[in-house]
Amino acid sequence: KNQVEQSPQSLIILEGKNCTLQCNYTVSPFSNLRWYKQDTGRGPVSLTIMTFSENTKSNGRYTATLDADTKQSSLHITASQLSDSASYICVVSASAGANNLFFGTGTRLTVIP
Amino acid sequence: DADVTQTPRNRITKTGKRIMLECSQTKGHDRMYWYRQDPGLGLQLIYYSFDVKDINKGEISDGYSVSRQAQAKFSLSLESAIPNQTALYFCATRESANTEAFFGQGTRLTVV
């Protein structure tokens, strides 16, 4: 069964600290993995995409990693800011099937001053 | 203007009423989707459409119907709303199977 699991469910950190969010998936055949940021009351917005051949990709203070062998991804946020408070959703695309997007339940990050 | 626009943004309706949620996009994408988001759950697919003449059921289509009026417009209807349809609803578009999904701002629907 194609599934995407994220941990932790929620996280509270102090402004300026780093944090790492985890995503494990069983989606097959794998096409790509995206991390989305969803601000409260808004739609998700893509932060980064990881394909099978990529191990690490950075987007400003966000760094995503992918281990296709163990089917794990992480999103590392450096020097957190209050505006990083949001839900972060891991979304995996399968390379087959009409309905090929599989969503994690998200990690709710709260950055406090 | 947003690439994907949903209306209304918020709606409170009574049990048994018919309600329509509308979505329009300026991305020029053929693929459009309706998702439902409940607290603690991942986005669940209600319906999707790959072109104007194509409508497909998703995981949780019971109690919902859709209409693809044009490439840019995809509406979701609840024929007879019930309280457990209270949720956040998102419309999304994609250019193709493995490209980024662009989401609307969401419609918060409350059925009382």
CSV table of C-alpha atoms in Angstrom, one decimal:
chain,number,residue,atom,x,y,z
A,1,LYS,CA,0.0,0.0,0.0
A,2,ASN,CA,1.3,3.4,-0.9
A,3,GLN,CA,1.8,5.5,2.3
A,4,VAL,CA,3.6,8.5,3.5
A,5,GLU,CA,4.4,8.9,7.2
A,6,GLN,CA,5.8,12.0,8.8
A,7,SER,CA,7.3,12.7,12.2
A,8,PRO,CA,7.0,14.4,14.5
A,9,GLN,CA,3.4,15.4,14.3
A,10,SER,CA,4.2,18.7,15.9
A,11,LEU,CA,7.3,20.5,17.0
A,12,ILE,CA,7.9,23.7,19.0
A,13,ILE,CA,11.3,25.4,18.7
A,14,LEU,CA,12.9,28.7,19.7
A,15,GLU,CA,13.6,31.3,17.1
A,16,GLY,CA,17.0,30.9,15.7
A,17,LYS,CA,17.3,27.2,16.4
A,18,ASN,CA,17.5,24.4,13.8
A,19,CYS,CA,15.1,21.5,13.3
A,20,THR,CA,14.7,18.4,11.2
A,21,LEU,CA,11.4,16.9,9.9
A,22,GLN,CA,11.2,13.4,8.8
A,23,CYS,CA,9.3,11.6,6.0
A,24,ASN,CA,9.1,7.9,5.3
A,25,TYR,CA,7.3,6.5,2.3
A,26,THR,CA,6.3,3.2,0.7
A,27,VAL,CA,5.2,4.7,-2.6
A,28,SER,CA,6.2,2.6,-5.6
A,29,PRO,CA,7.2,3.1,-8.3
A,30,PHE,CA,8.7,6.3,-7.1
A,31,SER,CA,8.9,9.4,-9.2
A,32,ASN,CA,9.7,12.3,-6.9
A,33,LEU,CA,9.1,13.8,-3.5
A,34,ARG,CA,8.2,17.3,-2.6
A,35,TRP,CA,8.1,19.2,0.6
A,36,TYR,CA,5.2,21.7,0.8
A,37,LYS,CA,4.7,24.5,3.4
A,38,GLN,CA,1.2,25.2,4.4
A,39,ASP,CA,0.6,28.4,6.4
A,40,THR,CA,-2.5,28.5,8.6
A,41,GLY,CA,-5.6,29.1,6.4
A,42,ARG,CA,-3.6,28.9,3.2
A,43,GLY,CA,-3.0,26.3,0.5
A,44,PRO,CA,0.2,24.3,0.4
A,45,VAL,CA,3.2,25.8,-1.5
A,46,SER,CA,6.1,23.7,-2.8
A,47,LEU,CA,9.4,24.3,-1.2
A,48,THR,CA,11.6,21.7,-2.9
A,49,ILE,CA,11.5,18.7,-5.2
A,50,MET,CA,13.7,15.6,-4.9
A,51,THR,CA,14.0,13.1,-7.7
A,52,PHE,CA,15.5,9.6,-7.4
A,53,SER,CA,19.0,10.6,-8.3
A,54,GLU,CA,19.2,13.5,-5.9
A,55,ASN,CA,20.5,13.2,-2.3
A,56,THR,CA,20.4,16.8,-1.1
A,57,LYS,CA,18.9,20.0,-2.3
A,58,SER,CA,18.8,23.4,-0.6
A,59,ASN,CA,16.3,26.3,-0.9
A,60,GLY,CA,17.6,29.1,1.3
A,61,ARG,CA,17.4,28.0,4.9
A,62,TYR,CA,15.6,24.8,3.9
A,63,THR,CA,17.6,21.7,3.0
A,64,ALA,CA,15.9,18.5,1.9
A,65,THR,CA,17.6,15.1,1.7
A,66,LEU,CA,16.5,11.9,0.1
A,67,ASP,CA,17.6,8.3,0.6
A,68,ALA,CA,15.8,6.4,-2.1
A,69,ASP,CA,17.2,3.1,-0.8
A,70,THR,CA,15.6,3.4,2.7
A,71,LYS,CA,12.7,5.5,1.3
A,72,GLN,CA,13.3,8.3,3.7
A,73,SER,CA,13.5,12.1,3.3
A,74,SER,CA,14.2,14.9,5.7
A,75,LEU,CA,13.7,18.6,5.7
A,76,HIS,CA,16.2,20.6,7.7
A,77,ILE,CA,15.4,24.2,8.6
A,78,THR,CA,18.3,26.3,9.7
A,79,ALA,CA,18.2,29.4,11.9
A,80,SER,CA,14.4,29.3,12.2
A,81,GLN,CA,12.3,32.4,12.0
A,82,LEU,CA,8.8,33.1,13.3
A,83,SER,CA,7.5,33.0,9.7
A,84,ASP,CA,8.6,29.3,9.5
A,85,SER,CA,5.6,28.5,11.8
A,86,ALA,CA,3.5,26.3,9.5
A,87,SER,CA,2.6,22.8,8.6
A,88,TYR,CA,5.1,21.0,6.4
A,89,ILE,CA,3.7,18.3,4.2
A,90,CYS,CA,5.7,15.6,2.4
A,91,VAL,CA,4.1,14.6,-0.9
A,92,VAL,CA,5.3,11.7,-3.0
A,93,SER,CA,4.5,11.1,-6.6
A,94,ALA,CA,4.4,7.7,-8.1
A,95,SER,CA,5.4,7.2,-11.7
A,96,ALA,CA,2.4,5.1,-12.5
A,97,GLY,CA,-1.3,5.5,-11.9
A,98,ALA,CA,-3.8,8.3,-12.6
A,99,ASN,CA,-4.1,9.3,-9.0
A,100,ASN,CA,-0.3,9.3,-8.3
A,101,LEU,CA,0.0,11.8,-5.4
A,102,PHE,CA,0.4,10.6,-1.9
A,103,PHE,CA,0.3,13.0,1.1
A,104,GLY,CA,1.7,12.8,4.5
A,105,THR,CA,-0.3,14.1,7.4
A,106,GLY,CA,2.2,16.9,8.0
A,107,THR,CA,4.4,18.2,10.8
A,108,ARG,CA,3.0,21.3,12.6
A,109,LEU,CA,6.0,23.6,13.4
A,110,THR,CA,5.7,26.4,15.8
A,111,VAL,CA,8.6,28.8,16.2
A,112,ILE,CA,8.5,30.9,19.4
A,113,PRO,CA,10.4,34.0,20.2
B,1,ASP,CA,-3.9,37.6,-8.8
B,2,ALA,CA,-3.6,34.0,-7.5
B,3,ASP,CA,-2.9,31.2,-10.0
B,4,VAL,CA,-5.7,29.1,-8.4
B,5,THR,CA,-8.7,30.9,-7.0
B,6,GLN,CA,-11.3,29.3,-4.8
B,7,THR,CA,-14.7,30.8,-3.9
B,8,PRO,CA,-16.0,31.2,-1.3
B,9,ARG,CA,-13.2,31.2,1.2
B,10,ASN,CA,-15.5,30.4,4.1
B,11,ARG,CA,-19.0,29.1,4.2
B,12,ILE,CA,-21.4,28.0,6.8
B,13,THR,CA,-24.4,25.9,5.6
B,14,LYS,CA,-27.2,23.9,7.1
B,15,THR,CA,-27.6,20.1,7.0
B,16,GLY,CA,-29.4,19.1,3.8
B,17,LYS,CA,-28.5,22.2,1.8
B,18,ARG,CA,-26.9,22.0,-1.6
B,19,ILE,CA,-23.7,24.0,-1.9
B,20,MET,CA,-21.2,24.6,-4.7
B,21,LEU,CA,-17.5,25.4,-4.3
B,22,GLU,CA,-15.8,27.0,-7.3
B,23,CYS,CA,-12.3,26.9,-8.5
B,24,SER,CA,-10.6,28.7,-11.4
B,25,GLN,CA,-7.0,28.6,-12.5
B,26,THR,CA,-4.8,30.8,-14.8
B,27,LYS,CA,-2.0,28.2,-15.1
B,28,GLY,CA,-3.4,26.8,-18.3
B,29,HIS,CA,-3.2,23.3,-16.9
B,30,ASP,CA,-5.4,20.5,-18.0
B,31,ARG,CA,-5.3,18.6,-14.7
B,32,MET,CA,-7.5,19.8,-11.9
B,33,TYR,CA,-8.2,18.2,-8.5
B,34,TRP,CA,-10.4,18.6,-5.4
B,35,TYR,CA,-9.1,17.6,-2.0
B,36,ARG,CA,-10.4,17.6,1.4
B,37,GLN,CA,-8.3,18.2,4.5
B,38,ASP,CA,-9.3,17.2,8.0
B,39,PRO,CA,-7.2,17.8,11.2
B,40,GLY,CA,-4.6,15.1,11.6
B,41,LEU,CA,-5.2,13.6,8.2
B,42,GLY,CA,-3.4,14.0,4.9
B,43,LEU,CA,-5.2,15.6,2.0
B,44,GLN,CA,-7.7,13.1,0.6
B,45,LEU,CA,-8.7,13.2,-3.1
B,46,ILE,CA,-12.4,13.7,-3.9
B,47,TYR,CA,-12.4,14.1,-7.7
B,48,TYR,CA,-10.0,14.8,-10.4
B,49,SER,CA,-10.2,15.8,-14.1
B,50,PHE,CA,-7.6,15.6,-16.8
B,51,ASP,CA,-9.6,17.6,-19.4
B,52,VAL,CA,-13.0,19.1,-19.9
B,53,LYS,CA,-14.6,15.8,-20.9
B,54,ASP,CA,-12.8,13.7,-18.2
B,55,ILE,CA,-14.1,13.3,-14.6
B,56,ASN,CA,-12.7,10.7,-12.2
B,57,LYS,CA,-13.7,9.7,-8.7
B,58,GLY,CA,-11.0,9.9,-6.0
B,59,GLU,CA,-10.8,8.1,-2.7
B,60,ILE,CA,-13.8,9.8,-1.0
B,61,SER,CA,-16.2,10.8,-3.7
B,62,ASP,CA,-19.4,9.7,-2.0
B,63,GLY,CA,-21.7,12.7,-1.3
B,64,TYR,CA,-19.9,14.9,-3.8
B,65,SER,CA,-20.1,15.7,-7.5
B,66,VAL,CA,-18.1,17.9,-9.8
B,67,SER,CA,-18.4,19.8,-13.0
B,68,ARG,CA,-15.6,20.8,-15.4
B,69,GLN,CA,-17.1,23.8,-17.1
B,70,ALA,CA,-14.0,24.8,-19.0
B,71,GLN,CA,-10.2,24.1,-18.9
B,72,ALA,CA,-9.9,26.8,-16.2
B,73,LYS,CA,-13.0,26.0,-14.1
B,74,PHE,CA,-13.7,23.0,-11.9
B,75,SER,CA,-16.5,23.1,-9.3
B,76,LEU,CA,-17.4,20.8,-6.5
B,77,SER,CA,-20.9,20.3,-5.2
B,78,LEU,CA,-22.4,18.8,-2.1
B,79,GLU,CA,-25.9,17.8,-3.1
B,80,SER,CA,-27.1,17.4,0.5
B,81,ALA,CA,-24.5,18.6,3.0
B,82,ILE,CA,-24.0,16.7,6.2
B,83,PRO,CA,-22.0,17.7,9.3
B,84,ASN,CA,-19.1,15.3,8.7
B,85,GLN,CA,-18.4,17.1,5.4
B,86,THR,CA,-17.2,20.0,7.6
B,87,ALA,CA,-13.6,20.4,6.5
B,88,LEU,CA,-11.1,22.5,4.5
B,89,TYR,CA,-11.4,22.0,0.8
B,90,PHE,CA,-8.6,22.6,-1.7
B,91,CYS,CA,-8.5,22.8,-5.4
B,92,ALA,CA,-5.3,22.1,-7.2
B,93,THR,CA,-3.9,22.0,-10.7
B,94,ARG,CA,-0.9,20.3,-12.3
B,95,GLU,CA,0.6,20.5,-15.8
B,96,SER,CA,1.3,16.8,-16.0
B,97,ALA,CA,1.7,13.6,-13.9
B,98,ASN,CA,5.0,14.4,-12.2
B,99,THR,CA,4.9,18.1,-12.0
B,100,GLU,CA,4.2,20.4,-9.1
B,101,ALA,CA,0.7,20.8,-7.8
B,102,PHE,CA,-0.5,24.3,-7.3
B,103,PHE,CA,-3.1,24.8,-4.7
B,104,GLY,CA,-5.8,27.3,-4.1
B,105,GLN,CA,-6.2,29.2,-0.8
B,106,GLY,CA,-8.8,26.7,0.4
B,107,THR,CA,-12.5,26.9,1.3
B,108,ARG,CA,-13.4,26.3,4.9
B,109,LEU,CA,-16.8,24.7,4.9
B,110,THR,CA,-18.9,24.2,8.1
B,111,VAL,CA,-22.1,22.2,8.0
B,112,VAL,CA,-24.3,22.7,11.0
